[in-house]
GROMACS .gro file of C-alpha atoms in nm:
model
  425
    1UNK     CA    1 -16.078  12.127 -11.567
    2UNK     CA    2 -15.969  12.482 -11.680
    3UNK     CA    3 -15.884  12.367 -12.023
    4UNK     CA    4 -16.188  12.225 -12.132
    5UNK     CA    5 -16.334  12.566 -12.090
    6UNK     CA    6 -16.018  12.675 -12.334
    7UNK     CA    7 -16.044  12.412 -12.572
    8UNK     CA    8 -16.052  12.512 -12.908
    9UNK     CA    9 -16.296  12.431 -13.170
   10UNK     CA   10 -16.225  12.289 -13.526
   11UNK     CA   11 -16.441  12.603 -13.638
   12UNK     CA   12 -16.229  12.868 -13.495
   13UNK     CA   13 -16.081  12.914 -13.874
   14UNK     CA   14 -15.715  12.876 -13.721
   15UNK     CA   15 -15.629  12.649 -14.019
   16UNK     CA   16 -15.558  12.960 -14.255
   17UNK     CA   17 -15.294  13.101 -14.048
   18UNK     CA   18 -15.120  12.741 -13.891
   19UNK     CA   19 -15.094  12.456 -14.025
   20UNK     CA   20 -15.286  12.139 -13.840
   21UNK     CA   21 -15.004  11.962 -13.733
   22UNK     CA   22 -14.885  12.278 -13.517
   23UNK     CA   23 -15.210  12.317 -13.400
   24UNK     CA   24 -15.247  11.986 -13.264
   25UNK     CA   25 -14.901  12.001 -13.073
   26UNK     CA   26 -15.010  12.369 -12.928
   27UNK     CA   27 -15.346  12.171 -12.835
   28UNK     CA   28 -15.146  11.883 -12.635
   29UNK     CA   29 -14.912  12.156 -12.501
   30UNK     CA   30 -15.162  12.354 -12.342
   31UNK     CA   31 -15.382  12.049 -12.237
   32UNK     CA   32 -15.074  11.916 -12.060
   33UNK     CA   33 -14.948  12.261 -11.874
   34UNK     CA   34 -15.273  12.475 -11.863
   35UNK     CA   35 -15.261  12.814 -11.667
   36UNK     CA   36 -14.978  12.847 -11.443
   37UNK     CA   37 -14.984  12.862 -11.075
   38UNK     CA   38 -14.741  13.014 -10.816
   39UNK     CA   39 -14.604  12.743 -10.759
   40UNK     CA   40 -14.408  12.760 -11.097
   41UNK     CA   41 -14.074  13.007 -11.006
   42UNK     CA   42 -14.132  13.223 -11.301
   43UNK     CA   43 -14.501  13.254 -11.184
   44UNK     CA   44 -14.429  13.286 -10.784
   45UNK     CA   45 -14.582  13.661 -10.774
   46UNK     CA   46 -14.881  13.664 -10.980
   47UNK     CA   47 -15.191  13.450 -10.957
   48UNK     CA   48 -15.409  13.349 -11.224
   49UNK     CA   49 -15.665  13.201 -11.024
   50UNK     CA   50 -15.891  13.472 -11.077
   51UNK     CA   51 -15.847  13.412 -11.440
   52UNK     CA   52 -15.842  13.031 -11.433
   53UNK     CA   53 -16.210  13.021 -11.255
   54UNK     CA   54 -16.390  13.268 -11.528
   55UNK     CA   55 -16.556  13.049 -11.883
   56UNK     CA   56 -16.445  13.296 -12.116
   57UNK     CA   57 -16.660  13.297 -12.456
   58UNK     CA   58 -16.500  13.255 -12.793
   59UNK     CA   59 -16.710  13.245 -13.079
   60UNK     CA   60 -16.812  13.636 -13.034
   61UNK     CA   61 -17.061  13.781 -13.264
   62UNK     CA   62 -16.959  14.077 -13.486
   63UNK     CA   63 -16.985  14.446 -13.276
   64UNK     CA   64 -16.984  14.783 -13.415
   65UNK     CA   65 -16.655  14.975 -13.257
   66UNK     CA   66 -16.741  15.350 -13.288
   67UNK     CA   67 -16.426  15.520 -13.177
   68UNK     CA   68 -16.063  15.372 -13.119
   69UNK     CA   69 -15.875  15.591 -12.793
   70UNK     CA   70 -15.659  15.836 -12.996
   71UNK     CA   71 -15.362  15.736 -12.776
   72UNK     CA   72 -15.314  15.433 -12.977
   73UNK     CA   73 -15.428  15.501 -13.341
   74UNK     CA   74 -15.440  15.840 -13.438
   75UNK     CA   75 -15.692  15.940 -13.723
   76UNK     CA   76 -15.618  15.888 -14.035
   77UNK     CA   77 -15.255  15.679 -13.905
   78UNK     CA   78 -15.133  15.408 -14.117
   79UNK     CA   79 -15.314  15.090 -13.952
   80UNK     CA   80 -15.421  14.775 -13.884
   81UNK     CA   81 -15.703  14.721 -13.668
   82UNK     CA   82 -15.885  14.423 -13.512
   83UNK     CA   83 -16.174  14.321 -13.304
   84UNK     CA   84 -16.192  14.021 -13.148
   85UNK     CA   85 -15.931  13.883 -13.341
   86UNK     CA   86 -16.105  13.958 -13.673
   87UNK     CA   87 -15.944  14.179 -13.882
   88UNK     CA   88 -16.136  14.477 -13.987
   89UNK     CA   89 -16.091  14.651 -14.315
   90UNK     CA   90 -16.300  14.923 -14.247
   91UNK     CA   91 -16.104  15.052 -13.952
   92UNK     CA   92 -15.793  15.000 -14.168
   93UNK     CA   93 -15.559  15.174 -14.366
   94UNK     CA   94 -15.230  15.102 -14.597
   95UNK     CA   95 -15.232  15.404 -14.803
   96UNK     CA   96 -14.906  15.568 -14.862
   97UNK     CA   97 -14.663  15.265 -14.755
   98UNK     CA   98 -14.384  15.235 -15.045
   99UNK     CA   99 -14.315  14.985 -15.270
  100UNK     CA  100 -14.253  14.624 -15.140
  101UNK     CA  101 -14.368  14.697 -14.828
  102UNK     CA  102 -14.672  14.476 -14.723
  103UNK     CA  103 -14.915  14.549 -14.427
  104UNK     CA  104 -15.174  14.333 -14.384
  105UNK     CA  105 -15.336  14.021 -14.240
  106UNK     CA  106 -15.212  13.710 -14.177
  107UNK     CA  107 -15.473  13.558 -14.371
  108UNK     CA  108 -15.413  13.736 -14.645
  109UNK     CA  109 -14.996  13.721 -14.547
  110UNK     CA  110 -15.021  13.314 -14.590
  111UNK     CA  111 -15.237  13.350 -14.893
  112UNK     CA  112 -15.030  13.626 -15.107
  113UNK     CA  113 -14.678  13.582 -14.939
  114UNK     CA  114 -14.702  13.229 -14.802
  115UNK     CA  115 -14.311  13.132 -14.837
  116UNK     CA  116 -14.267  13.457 -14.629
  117UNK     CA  117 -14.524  13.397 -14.356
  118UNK     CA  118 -14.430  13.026 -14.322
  119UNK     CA  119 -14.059  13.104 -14.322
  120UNK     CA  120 -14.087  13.319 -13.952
  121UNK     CA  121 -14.425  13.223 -13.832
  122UNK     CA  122 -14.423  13.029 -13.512
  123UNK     CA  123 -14.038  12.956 -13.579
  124UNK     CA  124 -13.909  13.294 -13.381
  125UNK     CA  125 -14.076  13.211 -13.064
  126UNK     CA  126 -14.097  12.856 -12.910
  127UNK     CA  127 -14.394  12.706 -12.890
  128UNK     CA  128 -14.359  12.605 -12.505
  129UNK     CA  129 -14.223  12.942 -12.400
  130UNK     CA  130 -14.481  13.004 -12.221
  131UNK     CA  131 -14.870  12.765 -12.214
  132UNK     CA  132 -15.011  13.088 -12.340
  133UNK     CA  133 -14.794  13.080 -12.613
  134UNK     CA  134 -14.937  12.685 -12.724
  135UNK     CA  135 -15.273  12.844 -12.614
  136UNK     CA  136 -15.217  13.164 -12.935
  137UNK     CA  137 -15.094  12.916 -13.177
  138UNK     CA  138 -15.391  12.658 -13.111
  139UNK     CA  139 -15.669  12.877 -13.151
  140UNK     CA  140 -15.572  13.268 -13.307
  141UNK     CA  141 -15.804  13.328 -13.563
  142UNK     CA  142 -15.562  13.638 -13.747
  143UNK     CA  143 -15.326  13.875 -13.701
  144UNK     CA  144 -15.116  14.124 -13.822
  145UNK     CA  145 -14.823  14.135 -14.058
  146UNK     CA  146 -14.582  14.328 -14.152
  147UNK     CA  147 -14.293  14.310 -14.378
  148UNK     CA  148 -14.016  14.567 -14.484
  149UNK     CA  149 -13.812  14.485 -14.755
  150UNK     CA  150 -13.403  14.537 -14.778
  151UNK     CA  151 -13.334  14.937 -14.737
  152UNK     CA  152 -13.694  15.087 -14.723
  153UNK     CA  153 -13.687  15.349 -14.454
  154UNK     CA  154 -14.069  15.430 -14.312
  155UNK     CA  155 -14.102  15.789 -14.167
  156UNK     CA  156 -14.486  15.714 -14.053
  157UNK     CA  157 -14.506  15.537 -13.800
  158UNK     CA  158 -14.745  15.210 -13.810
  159UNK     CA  159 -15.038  15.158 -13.571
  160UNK     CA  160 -15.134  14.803 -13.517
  161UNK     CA  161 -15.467  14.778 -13.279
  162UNK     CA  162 -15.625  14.445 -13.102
  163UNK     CA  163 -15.956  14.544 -12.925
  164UNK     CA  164 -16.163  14.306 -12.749
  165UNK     CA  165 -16.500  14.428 -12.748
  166UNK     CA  166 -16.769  14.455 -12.463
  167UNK     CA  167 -17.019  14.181 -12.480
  168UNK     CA  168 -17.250  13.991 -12.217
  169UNK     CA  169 -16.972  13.776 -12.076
  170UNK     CA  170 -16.613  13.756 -12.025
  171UNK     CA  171 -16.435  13.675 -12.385
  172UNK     CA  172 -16.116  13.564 -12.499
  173UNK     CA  173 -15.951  13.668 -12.784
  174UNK     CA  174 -15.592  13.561 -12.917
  175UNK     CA  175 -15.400  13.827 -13.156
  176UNK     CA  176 -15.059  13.753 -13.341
  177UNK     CA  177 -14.848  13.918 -13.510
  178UNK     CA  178 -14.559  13.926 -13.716
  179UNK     CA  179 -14.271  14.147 -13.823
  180UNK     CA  180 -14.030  14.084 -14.100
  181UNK     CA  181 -13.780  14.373 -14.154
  182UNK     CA  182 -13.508  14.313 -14.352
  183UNK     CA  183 -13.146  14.463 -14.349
  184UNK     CA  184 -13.083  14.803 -14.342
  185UNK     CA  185 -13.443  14.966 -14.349
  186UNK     CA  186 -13.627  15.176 -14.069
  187UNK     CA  187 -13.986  15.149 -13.943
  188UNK     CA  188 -14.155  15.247 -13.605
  189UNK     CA  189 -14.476  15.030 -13.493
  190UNK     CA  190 -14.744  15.113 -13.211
  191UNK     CA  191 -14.925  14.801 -13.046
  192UNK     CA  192 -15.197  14.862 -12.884
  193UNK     CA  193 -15.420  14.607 -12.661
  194UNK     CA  194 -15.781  14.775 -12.562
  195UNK     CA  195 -16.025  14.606 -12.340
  196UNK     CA  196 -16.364  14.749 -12.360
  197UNK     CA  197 -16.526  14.537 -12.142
  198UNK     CA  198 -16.471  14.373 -11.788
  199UNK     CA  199 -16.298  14.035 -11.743
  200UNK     CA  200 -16.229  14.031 -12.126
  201UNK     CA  201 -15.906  13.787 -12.159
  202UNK     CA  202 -15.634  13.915 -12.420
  203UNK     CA  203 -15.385  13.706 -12.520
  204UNK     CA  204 -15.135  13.831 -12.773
  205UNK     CA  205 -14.779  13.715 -12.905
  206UNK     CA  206 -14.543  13.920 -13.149
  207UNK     CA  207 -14.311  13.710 -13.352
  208UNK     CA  208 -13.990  13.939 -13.445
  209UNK     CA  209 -13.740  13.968 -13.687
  210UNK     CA  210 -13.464  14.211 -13.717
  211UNK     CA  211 -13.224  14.233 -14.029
  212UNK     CA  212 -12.900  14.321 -14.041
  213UNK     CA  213 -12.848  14.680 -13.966
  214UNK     CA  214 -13.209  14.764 -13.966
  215UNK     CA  215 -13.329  15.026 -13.713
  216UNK     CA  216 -13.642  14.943 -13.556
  217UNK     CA  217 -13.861  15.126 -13.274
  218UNK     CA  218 -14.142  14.913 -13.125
  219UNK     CA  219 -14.408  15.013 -12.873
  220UNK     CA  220 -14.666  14.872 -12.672
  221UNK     CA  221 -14.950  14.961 -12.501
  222UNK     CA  222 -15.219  14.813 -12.319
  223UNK     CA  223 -15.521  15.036 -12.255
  224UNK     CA  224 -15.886  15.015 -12.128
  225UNK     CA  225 -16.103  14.843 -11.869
  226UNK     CA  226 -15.884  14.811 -11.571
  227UNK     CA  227 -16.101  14.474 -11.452
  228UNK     CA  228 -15.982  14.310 -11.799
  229UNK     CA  229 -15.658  14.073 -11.814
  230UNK     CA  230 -15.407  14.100 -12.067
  231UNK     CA  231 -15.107  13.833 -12.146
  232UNK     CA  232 -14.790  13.953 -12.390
  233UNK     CA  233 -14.527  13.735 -12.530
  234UNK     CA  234 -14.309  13.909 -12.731
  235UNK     CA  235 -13.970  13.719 -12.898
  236UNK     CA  236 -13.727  13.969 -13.117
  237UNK     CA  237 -13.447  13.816 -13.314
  238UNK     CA  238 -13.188  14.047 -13.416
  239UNK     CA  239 -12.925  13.997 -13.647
  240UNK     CA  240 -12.555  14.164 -13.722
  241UNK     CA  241 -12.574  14.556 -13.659
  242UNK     CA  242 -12.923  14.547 -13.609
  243UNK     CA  243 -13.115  14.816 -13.367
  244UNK     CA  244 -13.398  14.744 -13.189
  245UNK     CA  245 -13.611  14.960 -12.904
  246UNK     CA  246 -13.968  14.833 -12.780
  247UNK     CA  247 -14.127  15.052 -12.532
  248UNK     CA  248 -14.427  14.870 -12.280
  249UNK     CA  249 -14.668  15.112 -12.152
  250UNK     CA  250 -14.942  14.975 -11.937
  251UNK     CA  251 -15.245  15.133 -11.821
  252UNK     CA  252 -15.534  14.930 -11.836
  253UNK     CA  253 -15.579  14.584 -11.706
  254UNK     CA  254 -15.620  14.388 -11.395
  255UNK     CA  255 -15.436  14.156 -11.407
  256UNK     CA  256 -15.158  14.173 -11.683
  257UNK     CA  257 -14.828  13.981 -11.774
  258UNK     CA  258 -14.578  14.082 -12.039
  259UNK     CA  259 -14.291  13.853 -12.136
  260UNK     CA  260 -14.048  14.046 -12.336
  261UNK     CA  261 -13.778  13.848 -12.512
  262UNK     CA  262 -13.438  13.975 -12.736
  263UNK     CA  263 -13.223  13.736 -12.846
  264UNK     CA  264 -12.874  13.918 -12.970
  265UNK     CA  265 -12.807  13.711 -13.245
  266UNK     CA  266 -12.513  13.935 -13.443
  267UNK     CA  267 -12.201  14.157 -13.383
  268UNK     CA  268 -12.275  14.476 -13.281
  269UNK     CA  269 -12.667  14.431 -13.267
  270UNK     CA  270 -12.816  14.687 -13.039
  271UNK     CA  271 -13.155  14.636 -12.807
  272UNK     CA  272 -13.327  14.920 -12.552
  273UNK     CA  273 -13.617  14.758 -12.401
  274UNK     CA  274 -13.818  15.007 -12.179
  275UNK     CA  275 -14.118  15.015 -11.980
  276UNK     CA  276 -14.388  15.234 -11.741
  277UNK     CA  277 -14.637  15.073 -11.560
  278UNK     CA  278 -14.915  15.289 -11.322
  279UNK     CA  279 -15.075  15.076 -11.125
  280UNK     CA  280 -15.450  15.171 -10.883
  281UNK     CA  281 -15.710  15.011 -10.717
  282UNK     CA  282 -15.607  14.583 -10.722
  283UNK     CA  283 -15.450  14.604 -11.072
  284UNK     CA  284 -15.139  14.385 -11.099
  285UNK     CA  285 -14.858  14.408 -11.342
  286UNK     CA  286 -14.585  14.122 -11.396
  287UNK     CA  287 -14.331  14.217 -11.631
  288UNK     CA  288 -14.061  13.948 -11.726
  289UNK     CA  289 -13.766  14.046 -11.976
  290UNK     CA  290 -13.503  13.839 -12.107
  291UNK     CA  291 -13.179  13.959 -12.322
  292UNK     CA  292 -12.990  13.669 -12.463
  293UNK     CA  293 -12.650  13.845 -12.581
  294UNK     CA  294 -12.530  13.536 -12.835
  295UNK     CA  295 -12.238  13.725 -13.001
  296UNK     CA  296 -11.971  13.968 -12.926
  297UNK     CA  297 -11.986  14.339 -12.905
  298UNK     CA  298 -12.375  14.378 -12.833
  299UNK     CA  299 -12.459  14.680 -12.590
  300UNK     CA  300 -12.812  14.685 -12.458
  301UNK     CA  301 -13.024  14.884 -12.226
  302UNK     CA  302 -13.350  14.811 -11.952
  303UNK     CA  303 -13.506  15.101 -11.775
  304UNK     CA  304 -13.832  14.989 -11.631
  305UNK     CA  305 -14.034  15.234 -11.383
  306UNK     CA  306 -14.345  15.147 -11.169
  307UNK     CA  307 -14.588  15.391 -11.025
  308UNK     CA  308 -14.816  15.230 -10.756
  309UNK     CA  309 -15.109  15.334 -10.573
  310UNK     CA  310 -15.415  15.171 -10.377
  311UNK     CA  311 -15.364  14.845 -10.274
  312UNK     CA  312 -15.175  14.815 -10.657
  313UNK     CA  313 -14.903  14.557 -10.719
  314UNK     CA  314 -14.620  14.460 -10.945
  315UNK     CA  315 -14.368  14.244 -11.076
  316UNK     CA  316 -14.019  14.292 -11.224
  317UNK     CA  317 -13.799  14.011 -11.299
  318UNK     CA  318 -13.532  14.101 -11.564
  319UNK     CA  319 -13.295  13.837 -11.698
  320UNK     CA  320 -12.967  13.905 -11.881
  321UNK     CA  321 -12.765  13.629 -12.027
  322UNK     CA  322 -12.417  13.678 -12.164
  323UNK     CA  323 -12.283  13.343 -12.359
  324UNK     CA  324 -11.933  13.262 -12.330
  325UNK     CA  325 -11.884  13.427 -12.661
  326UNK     CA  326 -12.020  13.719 -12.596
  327UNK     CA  327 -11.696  13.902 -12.519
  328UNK     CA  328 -11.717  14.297 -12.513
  329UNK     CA  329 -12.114  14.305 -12.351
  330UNK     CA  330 -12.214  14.579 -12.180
  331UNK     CA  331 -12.565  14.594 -12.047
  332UNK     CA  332 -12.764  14.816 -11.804
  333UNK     CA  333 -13.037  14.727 -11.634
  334UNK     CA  334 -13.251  14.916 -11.399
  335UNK     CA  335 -13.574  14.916 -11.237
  336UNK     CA  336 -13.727  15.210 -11.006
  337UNK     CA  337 -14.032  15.191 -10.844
  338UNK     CA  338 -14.293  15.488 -10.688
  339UNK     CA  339 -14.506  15.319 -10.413
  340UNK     CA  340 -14.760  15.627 -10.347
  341UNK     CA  341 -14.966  15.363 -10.056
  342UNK     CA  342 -14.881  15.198  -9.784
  343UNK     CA  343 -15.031  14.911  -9.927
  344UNK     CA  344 -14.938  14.900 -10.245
  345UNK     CA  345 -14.630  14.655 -10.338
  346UNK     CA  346 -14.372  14.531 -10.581
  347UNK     CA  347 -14.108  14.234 -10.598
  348UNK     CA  348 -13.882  14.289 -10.815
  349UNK     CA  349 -13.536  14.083 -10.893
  350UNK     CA  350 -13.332  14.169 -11.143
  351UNK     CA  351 -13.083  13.894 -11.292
  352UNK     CA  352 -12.763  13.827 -11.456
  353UNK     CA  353 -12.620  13.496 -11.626
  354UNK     CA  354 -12.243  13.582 -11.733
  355UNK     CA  355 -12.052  13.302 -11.852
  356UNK     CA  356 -11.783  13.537 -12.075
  357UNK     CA  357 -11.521  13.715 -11.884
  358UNK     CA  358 -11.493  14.060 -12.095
  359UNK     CA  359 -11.796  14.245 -11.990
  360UNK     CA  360 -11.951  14.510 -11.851
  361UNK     CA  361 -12.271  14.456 -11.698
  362UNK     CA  362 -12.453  14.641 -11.419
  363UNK     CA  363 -12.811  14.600 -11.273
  364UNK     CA  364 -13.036  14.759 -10.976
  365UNK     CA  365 -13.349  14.844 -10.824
  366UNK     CA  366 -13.510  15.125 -10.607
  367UNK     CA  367 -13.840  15.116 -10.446
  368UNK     CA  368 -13.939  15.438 -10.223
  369UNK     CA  369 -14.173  15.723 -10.210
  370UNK     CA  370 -14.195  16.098 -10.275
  371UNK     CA  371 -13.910  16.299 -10.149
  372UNK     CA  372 -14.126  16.506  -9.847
  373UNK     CA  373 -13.846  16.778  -9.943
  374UNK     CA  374 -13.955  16.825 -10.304
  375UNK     CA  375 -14.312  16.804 -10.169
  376UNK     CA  376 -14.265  17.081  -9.928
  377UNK     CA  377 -14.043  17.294 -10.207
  378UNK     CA  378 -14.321  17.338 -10.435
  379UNK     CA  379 -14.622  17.413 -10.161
  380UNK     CA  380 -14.365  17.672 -10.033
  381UNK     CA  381 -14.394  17.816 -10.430
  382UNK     CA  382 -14.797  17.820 -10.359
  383UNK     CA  383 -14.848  17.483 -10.552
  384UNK     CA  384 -15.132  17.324 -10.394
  385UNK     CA  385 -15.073  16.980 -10.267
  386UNK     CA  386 -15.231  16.759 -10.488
  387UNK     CA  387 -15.136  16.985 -10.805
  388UNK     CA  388 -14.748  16.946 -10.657
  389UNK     CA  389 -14.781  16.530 -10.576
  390UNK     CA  390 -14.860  16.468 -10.968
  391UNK     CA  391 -14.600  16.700 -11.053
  392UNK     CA  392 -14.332  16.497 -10.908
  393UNK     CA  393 -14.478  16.180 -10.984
  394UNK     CA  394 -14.532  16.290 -11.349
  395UNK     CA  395 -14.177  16.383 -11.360
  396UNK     CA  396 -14.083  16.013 -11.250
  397UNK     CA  397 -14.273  15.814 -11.487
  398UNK     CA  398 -14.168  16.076 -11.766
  399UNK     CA  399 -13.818  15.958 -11.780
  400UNK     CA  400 -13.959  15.661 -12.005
  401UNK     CA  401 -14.170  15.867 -12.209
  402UNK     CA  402 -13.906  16.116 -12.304
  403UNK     CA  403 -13.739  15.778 -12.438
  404UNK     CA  404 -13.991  15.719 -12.700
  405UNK     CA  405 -13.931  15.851 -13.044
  406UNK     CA  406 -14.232  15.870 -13.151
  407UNK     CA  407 -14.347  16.177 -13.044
  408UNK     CA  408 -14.728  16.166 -13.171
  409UNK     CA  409 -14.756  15.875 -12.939
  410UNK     CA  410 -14.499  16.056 -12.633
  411UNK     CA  411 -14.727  16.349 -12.624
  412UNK     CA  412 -15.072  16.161 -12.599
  413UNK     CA  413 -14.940  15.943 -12.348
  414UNK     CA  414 -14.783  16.265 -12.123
  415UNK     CA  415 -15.151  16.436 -12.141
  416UNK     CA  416 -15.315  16.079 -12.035
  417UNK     CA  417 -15.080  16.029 -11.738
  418UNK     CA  418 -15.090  16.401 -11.651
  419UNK     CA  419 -15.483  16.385 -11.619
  420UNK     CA  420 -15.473  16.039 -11.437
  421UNK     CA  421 -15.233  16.151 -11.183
  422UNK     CA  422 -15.393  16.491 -11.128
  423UNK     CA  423 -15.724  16.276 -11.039
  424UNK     CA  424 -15.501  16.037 -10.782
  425UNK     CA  425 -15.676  16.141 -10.427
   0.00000   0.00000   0.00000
């Protein structure tokens, strides 16, 4: 069986981050489900096979990283970094945070702050969400945590950086982290996921939680080998007033899955969830996104875009649920996908669940190809054809970039896309 290739060891250290009994009901819950197949609905599109056949190592001896890609930890950033799911120091840096704030790991978190850490950790997300959820909890050996106390604004932004390291064989390595923010402060937080070696396995979860009135801008990216695999879950829980963007830029990976979860738990919170995935060769990308709007008067946004070439696929299945009393909802969803190949291919199915009667909620989907008139515009100018295809699909996938706030992390991003799709044949 695939789990006995998974099963966790008593000397993976996990006790200093959960506590046994959670452990032990992660252990049954992944035993029980193991990887999912297609023949589970929320799975239908993306196989795991591939995944599900590889032995994956997990007690990985210490490596040496020598440089981190500048795209998701500029030098001298405010950071946390980790390899292999072992925090390292050396690679890190809290100077300059103010007072009360705490950056660190959870190790440390559940030593230092344990009433904190145990009052959010593995309570924001449920275990059974997803089996790679039971699969985190049961074995993650650290993570990352953050918390922001009541009214501390953060101009820096945070870099928080998971690398799984090349080594002989396939690894896996499970990452966690948490955010506390409490009401009415401001922060901005890069994730980053790097694969440095082939058929490395990352699985990650972020735990949440959004204070009253706090203003929060999250973003992800997953970078590296594109033969590695990379699973996300992600659960926010906002409260009154509260706004929260995440941004999920993928690049790297094979096969990768991202599971990106608000729950609208307060009047008037606010959540923007965007994404940009560029898809070549056989990488696959399955994003699912769920916005539970729990209370009146929440507005939120979804603009995903897809760029696919090669024999490239993806997945977009976007769920919005609107409770009865959720009066006064609006919500926009959209998803727009670039197929540059005749064989490269997307399903997509965006969703809505209303069950309140005083809302405004749209949602839609485009899938084509480059307008031949724009294409034949800019050769006419004396653009040569390849220099005036990445021009107009640069100008597509930009849309989501321009929507980051960030703009240390928007500009490296624009000069990585611009040189990968200058390089498309």
């Amino acid at each position: 069986m695939i789990g006995a290739d998974l099963k966790p060891t008593e000397s993976c250290g996990c006790e200093q981050v959960f506590s046994a009994e959670l452990r032990e009901r992660a252990g049954e819950i992944w035993e029980r489900e193991g990887f999912p197949t297609t023949k589970h609905e929320e799975w239908r599109f993306t196989s795991l096979r591939e995944i599900a056949e590889t032995k994956f190592e997990t007690e990985l001896p210490a490596v040496q990283i020598d440089v981190i890609d500048p795209v998701a930890m500029p030098e001298g950033a405010v950071s946390l970094v980790f390899v292999d799911g072992k925090f390292d120091p050396d690679r890190s840096n809290g100077a300059g945070l103010p007072d009360g704030v705490v950056l660190s790991s959870l190790k440390y978190g559940i030593t230092e702050h344990r009433d904190l850490v145990e009052a959010h950790i593995g309570k924001v997300i449920a275990l059974d969400e997803t089996p790679f959820v039971a699969l985190n909890t049961r074995m993650t050996l650290d993570g990352a945590f953050l918390f922001v106390p009541r009214g501390v604004v953060i101009e820096q932004p945070i870099y928080i950086v998971h690398i799984a390291a090349e080594h002989a064989s396939p690894t896996l390595t499970n990452s966690r982290s948490l955010f506390v923010f409490e009401s009415d402060c401001q922060a901005k937080v890069v994730e980053s996921s790097i694969s440095l070696g082939a058929k490395n396995l990352q699985n990650t979860v972020a735990e949440v939680v959004v204070g009253d009135n706090a203003v929060i801008e999250h973003v992800r990216l997953q970078l590296g080998s594109e033969e590695a695999y990379h699973i996300t879950n992600m659960q926010i829980a906002q409260r009154r007033g509260a706004n929260f963007k995440t941004t999920v830029v993928t690049l790297g990976g094979k096969i990768v899955r991202n599971d990106i979860n608000g729950l609208l738990n307060g009047e008037g919170t606010e959540c923007t969830m965007n994404g940009l995935y560029v898809g070549r060769g056989e990488q696959h990308v399955d994003n699912h996104t769920r916005l539970d709007h729990a209370f009146p008067h929440c507005p939120s946004h979804e603009l995903f875009k897809g760029v696919l070439d090669d024999k490239s696929s993806a997945v977009f299945n976007g769920k919005i649920i609107v409770r009865q009393i959720a009066q006064k909802t609006d919500s926009k969803q959209s998803n727009m996908n670039l197929l540059l190949s005749d064989d490269a291919m997307i399903n997509t199915k965006p969703q809505l669940e209303i069950f309140a009667d005083d809302v405004r909620c749209t949602h839609g989907a485009t899938i084509g190809r480059l307008d031949d008139e724009a294409m034949f515009y800019l050769q006419s100018r004396g653009i040569a054809k390849d220099d005036a295809r990445s021009l107009l699909v640069y100008a597509f996938a930009s849309d989501v970039l321009d929507r980051i706030g960030i703009e240390v992390v928007r500009d490296t991003l624009e000069e990585r896309l611009l040189e990968r799709f200058h390089k498309t044949p």
